[in-house]
Coordinates of C-alpha atoms in Angstrom, one line a residue:
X1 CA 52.9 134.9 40.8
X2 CA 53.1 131.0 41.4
X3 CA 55.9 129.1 42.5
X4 CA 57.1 128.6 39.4
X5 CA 57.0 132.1 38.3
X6 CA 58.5 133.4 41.6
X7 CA 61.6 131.6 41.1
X8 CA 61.2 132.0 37.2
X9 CA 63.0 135.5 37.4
X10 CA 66.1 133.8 38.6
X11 CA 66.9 131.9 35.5
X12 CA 66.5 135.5 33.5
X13 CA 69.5 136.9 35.2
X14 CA 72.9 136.4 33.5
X15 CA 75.5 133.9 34.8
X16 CA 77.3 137.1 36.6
X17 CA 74.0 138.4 37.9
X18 CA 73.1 135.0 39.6
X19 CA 77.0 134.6 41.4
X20 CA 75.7 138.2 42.5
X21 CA 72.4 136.6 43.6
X22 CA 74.1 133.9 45.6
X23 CA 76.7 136.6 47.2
X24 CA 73.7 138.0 48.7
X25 CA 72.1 135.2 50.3
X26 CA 75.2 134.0 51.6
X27 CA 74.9 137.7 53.1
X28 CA 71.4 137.0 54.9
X29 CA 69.5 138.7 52.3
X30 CA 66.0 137.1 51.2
X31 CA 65.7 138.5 47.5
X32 CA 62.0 138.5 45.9
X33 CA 60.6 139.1 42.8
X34 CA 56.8 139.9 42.8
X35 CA 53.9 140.8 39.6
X36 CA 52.9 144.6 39.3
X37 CA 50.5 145.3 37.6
X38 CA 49.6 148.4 35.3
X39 CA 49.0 151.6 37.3
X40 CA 47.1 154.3 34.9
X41 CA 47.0 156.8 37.7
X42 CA 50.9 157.2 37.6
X43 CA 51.3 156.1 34.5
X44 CA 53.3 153.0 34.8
X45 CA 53.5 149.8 32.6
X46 CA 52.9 146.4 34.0
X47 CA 56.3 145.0 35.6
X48 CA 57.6 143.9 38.4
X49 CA 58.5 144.6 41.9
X50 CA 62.3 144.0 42.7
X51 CA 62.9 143.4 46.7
X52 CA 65.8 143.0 48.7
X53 CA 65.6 142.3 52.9
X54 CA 68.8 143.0 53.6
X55 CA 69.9 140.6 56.7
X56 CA 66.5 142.6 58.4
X57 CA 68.7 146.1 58.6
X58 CA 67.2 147.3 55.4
X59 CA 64.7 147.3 52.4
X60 CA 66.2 147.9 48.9
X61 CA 63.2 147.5 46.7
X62 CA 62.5 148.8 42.4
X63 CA 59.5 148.4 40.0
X64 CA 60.8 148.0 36.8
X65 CA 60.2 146.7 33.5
X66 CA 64.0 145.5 32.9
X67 CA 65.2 142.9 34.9
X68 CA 69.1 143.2 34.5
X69 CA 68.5 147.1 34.9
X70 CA 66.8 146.4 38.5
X71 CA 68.9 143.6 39.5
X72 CA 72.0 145.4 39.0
X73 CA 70.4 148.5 40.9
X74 CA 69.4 146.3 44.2
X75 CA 72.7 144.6 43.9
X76 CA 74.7 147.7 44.1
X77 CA 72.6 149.2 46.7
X78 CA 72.3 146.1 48.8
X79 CA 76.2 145.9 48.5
X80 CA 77.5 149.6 49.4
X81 CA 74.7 149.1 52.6
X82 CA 76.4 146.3 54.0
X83 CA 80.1 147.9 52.7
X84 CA 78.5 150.7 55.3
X85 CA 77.7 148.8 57.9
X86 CA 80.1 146.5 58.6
X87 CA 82.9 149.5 58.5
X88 CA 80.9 151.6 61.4
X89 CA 79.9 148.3 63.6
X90 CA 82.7 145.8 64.1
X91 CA 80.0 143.7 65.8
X92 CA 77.7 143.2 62.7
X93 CA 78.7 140.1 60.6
X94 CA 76.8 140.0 57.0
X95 CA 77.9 136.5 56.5
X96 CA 76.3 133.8 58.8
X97 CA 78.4 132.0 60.9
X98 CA 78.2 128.2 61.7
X99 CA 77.2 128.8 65.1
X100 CA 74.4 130.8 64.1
X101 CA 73.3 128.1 61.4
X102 CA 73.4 125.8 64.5
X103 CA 71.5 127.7 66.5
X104 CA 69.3 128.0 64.2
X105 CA 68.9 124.4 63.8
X106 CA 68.4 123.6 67.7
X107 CA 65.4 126.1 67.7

């Protein structure tokens, strides 16, 4: 995929499904859409590889041929992950703080 395609995938998703899409990167996630291509040996179609990095704690990633289907299925995933996390680990924060952004900035 190009640039253009890559971010292509965005404008697919409904209005909901991109407020969604921004919740997680205000959460540190770094969401990708990537070509697959047709895999004969396990019988699969050409479609696409869903992938979330969730704030580099996890991976939530779907092949699929249905974007709102996949979409909805990484958002939900991605969601009750850091639901789970931030109840066990006080210390984790999903959202990035200023002082991180400015830290960031400095480097």
């Amino acid at each position: 995929m190009d640039r253009t395609e890559e971010s292509h995938w965005v404008d697919l998703l409904s209005k909901a499904q991109q407020e969604q899409l921004r919740w997680l990167q205000d959460h540190r996630c770094l969401v990708e859409a990537t070509h697959a291509p047709a895999d004969p040996l396990h019988d699969l179609p050409p479609g696409f590889v869903l992938e979330v990095l969730v704030n580099k704690h996890g991976v939530v990633k779907i092949r699929s041929t249905d974007l709102a289907q996949a979409f909805d299925y990484v958002f939900a995933a991605a969601k009750n992950l850091f639901e789970f996390v931030e109840a066990y680990d006080s210390t984790w924060r999903g959202v990035e703080s200023t002082t991180d952004s400015e830290a960031k900035r400095k480097k």
